Amino acid sequence: MRITGIELKNFRAFYGTYQIDLHKAGKNLLVYGENGSGKSSLYLALKLFLESSEERSPFERHRNIFNADDGYIKLHLREDPKANEAIYEWSQTVRNETDNPLILAASKSKGCLDYKVLLETHFLHSKSDNVNLFKLLVESLLANTINQVTAQALGGEWMALQSAPRPRRNAAARIAELDEQIERFNRGLTNKVEELQTLASEILRKFGYDVTLNLTFEGITYNREAKTLDNQQLLLTVEFLDREIPAHHLFLNEAKLSAISLAIYFAAILLQPESDLKVLALDDVLIGLDMSNRLPVLDILAAYFPNHQIFLTTYDKVWYEVVKQRTSEKDWKYAEFYFSKTDEYEIPIYVADKAYLDKAREFLTLNDYKACAIYLRTAFEEAIKRCCDKKRIPVRYRSEPNKLDSQDFWDAIKVENQKSAFLTQSLISEIELYRSRILNPLSHATIANVPRKEIEDAIEAVGQLGQLKTAFG
Amino acid sequence: MSKPVKIFITYSHKDTAAKDKLIAHLAALEREGLISLWHDTEIAAGDKWRDAIFSSLAKLNLLLYLTSAASLASENCNEELAAALNANMRVIPIIIEECDWLRHPLSDFPVLPDKGKPIRAWKPESRGWKNVVERIQSTVTAMQSQANPPSEMSEKELHAELAFQRGNVLMTFGQLDKAVEAYSDAIHLKPWYAEAYYNRGMAHAKTAISPRAIEDWTMAIKLKPEFAHAFYNRGEGWLSLREWDKARADLTAAKNLGMDITAAFHNTYRSVSMFENRNGLKVPEDIVAMLRQYPVNSLTTTQKILTPDGELRNTHAVLQLLEKFRCAGKPLGEYVQGRSSGIITGLNKAFIIDPATRDALIAAHPSSADILKPFLGMRDIKRWRVKPSNRWLIFTHRGIELNAYPAIKKHLEEYKDVLQERIGRREWYELLESARDPVRFERPKCVYPYMASETAFAFDDEGYYVGSPSFVLPTQDLWILGVLNTRAVSWFHARTTPQKRKDSFLTFSPRSVAQIPIPDMDSAQRSLLHKLVEYILYLKKLPTTDGSELTNARDYVMVAYFGHILDGLVYELYLPDELHQGDKYFFQPLFDECLPQLEEIPGDDKVPAIREIFEHLFDKHHPVRKNHFFLDTLKPIRIIESKQR
């Protein structure tokens, strides 16, 4: 069972509709995006969709507030490439489609980790030599892991324990009840860390650290006098060639703790039964690692998660290109998100979605001039870049290619056109006119005052530019 | 001058201010020597607080229960109430604030202030307190005058009332035989006691309608011709006895007396056809029309269903599941006949002793050993196994020849004064209530506590004597134990038995337990359940799975996992279609494993072999593990395990 497509509408950063096609085979997805470009929204779309029938947060809470229209998340699923596609929707109006065994099972065994969790490792040894992983494990890395004593998720049990009413000192039956609840939690967590550490150490060794992890948990206890849960300690020590590292807080720097956290997280997922739909989504989690530690992650994913569908996001363009090189297009889909900013809101632009002009027309019919102008500008920039590329027109050199803007390309095209005249003069002057009034990021603040006819004409002109045989061979 | 009436005040610590007010208002009575108040501040520092209270109760006469939401929910307050009733104290609830006392056993007693108007509702409150003090004063005077008998009649009436209240409480604890006895006492003391006849009839009818129930209701009607409830219940009784004309007449009479008979009927039965199925009969159309409440289709919307003693709100989906559970088999009461309630000593301090005292008693006279029995209290009973706290019971049953046990006699004589104050037709040295047939305790059996957070049936083959409020389920069939200790049964019980407690504890009684449907099984299925229960009981004996050390967490998980497998199997028995539609099977893959019986595993230490079985079944690819892991993705299981959004 694989995800073969994702459709999003007005979900968090996503303004309007987006479609990500993952092919009939349900490829893995690698997403590059600048910060704020919607890559985290995509990660959350997957995570929240899977959790939607367990969590009480309604779709409405995640709707894009700048767009008055309703939104949705739709997943397209196929049993295998030849099977029929099934579409599951989660939205304000369709709430129960995700409440089915397939999605519930996928959620129970899913891996969804974001960079924020790994940032917590930065605060781990503030006070002492000991690295106390209790909170990181129970509240983040193992929160979705099932306690095998109670068959409940550890994170939920920990929350329930924290909010359980504290019995009076002499309420013997209630104290006994709370103690039993604590014991079931302690036993479950102890067994889980015992079970984990071998596999986690094995995975950690793939990062190139030849060490063995030791996780020590002595169990939380209820303090009847202070009415507190004491001993919230799960200590990490590291053995190196069969001897403990004395000052291991020096060894355990942030990069290593990131790697250890990933290893523990992976081990926890691998030890539990697998559902039909196996999702592993990692949102920017590799940022804490050096480049040398990132490459092993690809090997780990290939070796331990061969049947999972993997979703990786990153804001590091270099890393994105590295992964692209090292993976095969047969199994992976690559997607880039950019964001386009107006004075009020941002719109992520999905690069694989070439039909920018259609999007512009769509928003025009909705009288959403701003979104229309953003897509129109994106279509324009895409057209002129493609033109320069195809006709090998020399463009002004800038040390940072990112800083090239549409002016550079357009100027180059105008110079080239004087030689070979592949554009008519009237098209050039039309484009010139719209460039200042519509196709310019600075114009978006005043776009509401531009007559509708003029925007329609601009769409027409950019359309002509994009379709010119002479320009694009 | 007569002795002051000794008063104990039960209150929640949240109501300390109200308690202080009450004490202030009672000060005058105390000065006059009419009453003496027992304060919990009298307990010496270092004394075990609860124990001190309970041993004191036996010496006191009147319990004032400050009733508020907090005290109703308080375990301590309710324990004090139960202990007071066991010590035959008089009980007067004083309503402090608006709260749900009507559904509490307290409602059986005359409440103060007048008409149950809460103290907080009086303007000013001191008027309410004044009313309370006046009434307490007259009660106290009456108690004193009865202590020095003025007229025989009023003493008898008082005792009749006490016996009646006692019966009501025993009913709520499910001790039907004793309740019948108590009501009979009440009737004996006050032969025109219509309510006692009525309730005795209810007690007789709890298991099945019997001629004795009909007789009692007839008597109640004769004594009180406007007794609508008696007409109604007799009518329902006639229905199940297929006496249509008599049923029609009684139901009509109840209706004419202003009773909502359809509501009453649906309190007990979901529908007329459910009544018909249970009793295997067909009710005539005109009576069905009298009783029918809902149009056939209205079940599709959420309903409130009332149960006999309280309100349970069950949605349609829940009702459907409950019905499937019921249709999957027969009630436990049909598999296991007979039952025993726990022993009530009337004074635990005298009858329940520690090992040192036991040794001393046997050393003093060897005959003592004959009537010293290993004892289990409610908290000693855990799921699967009892965890005895090493206490012994002096089993002085009715009619015992005490002189044969001189050491015991001497021991009990220390408490003679207090023991004599216990009401009841007992010798001073006899236990207040105990099973006539102690063999039930001696035989291997299942036991269960009155109160637990989930079903907690334990197997006991060491002959423990069980103290009230715990019960004996006289069966040695381990497969039944395997059915009972599952999530499915915990849920069914919680959903079908009105819970009187506001906390997470469930309450169990022989009556409620007898209703648990035991799914039909073939011998192979029973044998599989039996094997798994045997493993669990064997493993539970080990210190590693039962101690409090965190080492060997894996063994602890092993025991839990065998329990989870039973959960899965029993779900499959109750809801086969639902599980199979979701592709979840437990019986078949386990049959394929051909698990050995415990006795077929060679060697003295069977743990390694069981560990091996566990690790094999616990593999993440094993269908049993997978099916249990993903069991809560199925809708009915999500409803049962409260995971439904």
Coordinates of C-alpha atoms in Angstrom, one line a residue, chain A residues 52-58 90 95-96 98-102 104-106 108-109 146-152 168 170-174 176-177 180 183-184 186-188 190-192 194-195 217-220 269-276, chain B residues 12-13 49-50 73-76 79 379 382 387 451-454 487 501 503-505 544-554 556-557 560-561 564 582 584 618 620-621 625-626 628-635 638 641-645:
Chain A
S52 CA -6.9 12.9 12.3
S53 CA -9.1 10.2 13.7
E54 CA -7.3 10.0 17.0
E55 CA -6.5 13.6 17.6
R56 CA -9.3 15.9 18.6
S57 CA -8.0 18.9 16.7
P58 CA -10.3 19.7 13.8
W90 CA -9.9 15.0 5.6
R95 CA -14.2 14.1 8.9
N96 CA -14.8 10.4 9.1
T98 CA -9.8 8.8 7.9
D99 CA -11.5 6.9 10.7
N100 CA -10.8 3.5 9.2
P101 CA -8.5 0.6 10.1
L102 CA -6.1 1.3 7.2
L104 CA -5.5 4.1 12.0
A105 CA -3.0 1.3 11.6
A106 CA -0.7 3.5 9.5
K108 CA -0.1 3.7 14.9
S109 CA 3.1 2.5 13.3
I146 CA 3.2 1.3 22.6
N147 CA 3.8 0.2 26.2
Q148 CA 3.7 -3.6 26.0
V149 CA 2.3 -4.0 29.4
T150 CA -0.8 -1.8 28.9
A151 CA -1.0 -1.7 25.1
Q152 CA -1.3 2.1 25.3
R168 CA -4.5 12.3 50.0
N170 CA -4.1 8.4 53.9
A171 CA -6.2 7.4 50.9
A172 CA -4.6 3.9 50.8
A173 CA -6.7 2.5 48.0
R174 CA -6.1 5.4 45.7
A176 CA -2.3 1.8 45.7
E177 CA -4.1 2.5 42.4
E180 CA 0.0 0.3 40.1
E183 CA 4.4 0.4 38.0
R184 CA 2.8 -0.5 34.6
N186 CA 7.8 1.9 34.6
R187 CA 7.8 -1.8 33.6
G188 CA 6.7 -0.9 30.1
T190 CA 12.0 -0.3 31.2
N191 CA 11.3 -3.2 28.8
K192 CA 11.1 -0.8 25.9
E194 CA 16.1 -2.7 27.1
E195 CA 14.6 -3.8 23.9
F217 CA 15.8 3.8 34.0
E218 CA 15.0 3.1 37.6
G219 CA 11.4 4.0 37.5
I220 CA 9.5 7.1 38.5
I269 CA 9.6 2.0 14.9
L270 CA 11.4 -1.0 13.7
L271 CA 10.6 -3.1 16.8
Q272 CA 6.8 -2.7 16.4
P273 CA 4.6 -4.5 14.0
E274 CA 4.2 -2.9 10.5
S275 CA 1.0 -1.7 9.0
D276 CA 0.1 -2.0 5.4
Chain B
S12 CA -14.8 15.0 53.7
H13 CA -11.8 17.2 54.5
W49 CA -5.2 6.5 61.5
R50 CA -7.7 4.4 59.6
A73 CA -17.1 10.6 46.2
S74 CA -14.8 10.0 49.1
E75 CA -13.6 6.5 49.5
N76 CA -12.8 7.0 53.2
E79 CA -15.6 3.0 54.1
R379 CA -7.2 -5.3 48.9
K382 CA -5.6 -8.8 42.6
K387 CA -1.5 -11.3 47.3
M451 CA -14.3 -2.7 44.3
A452 CA -11.6 -2.7 41.6
S453 CA -10.5 -0.6 38.6
E454 CA -11.0 -3.6 36.2
R487 CA -11.0 -5.8 28.8
R501 CA -18.7 5.5 42.7
D503 CA -14.0 7.6 40.8
S504 CA -12.5 5.1 38.4
F505 CA -13.4 2.1 40.5
T544 CA 10.2 -11.8 39.2
T545 CA 6.8 -11.2 37.7
D546 CA 5.1 -10.2 40.9
G547 CA 7.8 -8.3 42.9
S548 CA 8.3 -4.6 42.7
E549 CA 11.9 -4.7 41.4
L550 CA 12.1 -3.4 37.8
T551 CA 14.5 -6.1 36.8
N552 CA 13.0 -8.7 34.5
A553 CA 10.7 -6.2 32.9
R554 CA 10.6 -8.7 30.1
Y556 CA 6.3 -8.7 33.3
V557 CA 5.6 -8.0 29.7
A560 CA 0.8 -8.9 30.3
Y561 CA 1.1 -10.3 26.7
H564 CA -3.5 -9.5 25.8
G582 CA -11.1 -6.6 9.9
K584 CA -8.1 -10.2 12.9
F618 CA 5.7 -11.9 20.5
K620 CA 6.5 -8.6 15.4
H621 CA 5.6 -10.6 12.4
R625 CA 1.1 -10.0 17.9
K626 CA 0.1 -8.1 14.8
H628 CA -3.5 -7.6 18.8
F629 CA -1.3 -4.6 18.0
F630 CA -3.7 -3.3 15.4
L631 CA -6.9 -4.6 17.2
D632 CA -7.8 -1.0 18.3
T633 CA -8.0 0.1 14.7
L634 CA -11.4 -1.7 14.5
K635 CA -14.4 0.5 15.3
R638 CA -12.3 1.6 19.7
E641 CA -11.6 1.0 24.6
S642 CA -12.9 4.6 24.5
K643 CA -10.7 5.6 21.6
Q644 CA -13.5 6.8 19.5
R645 CA -13.4 10.4 18.7

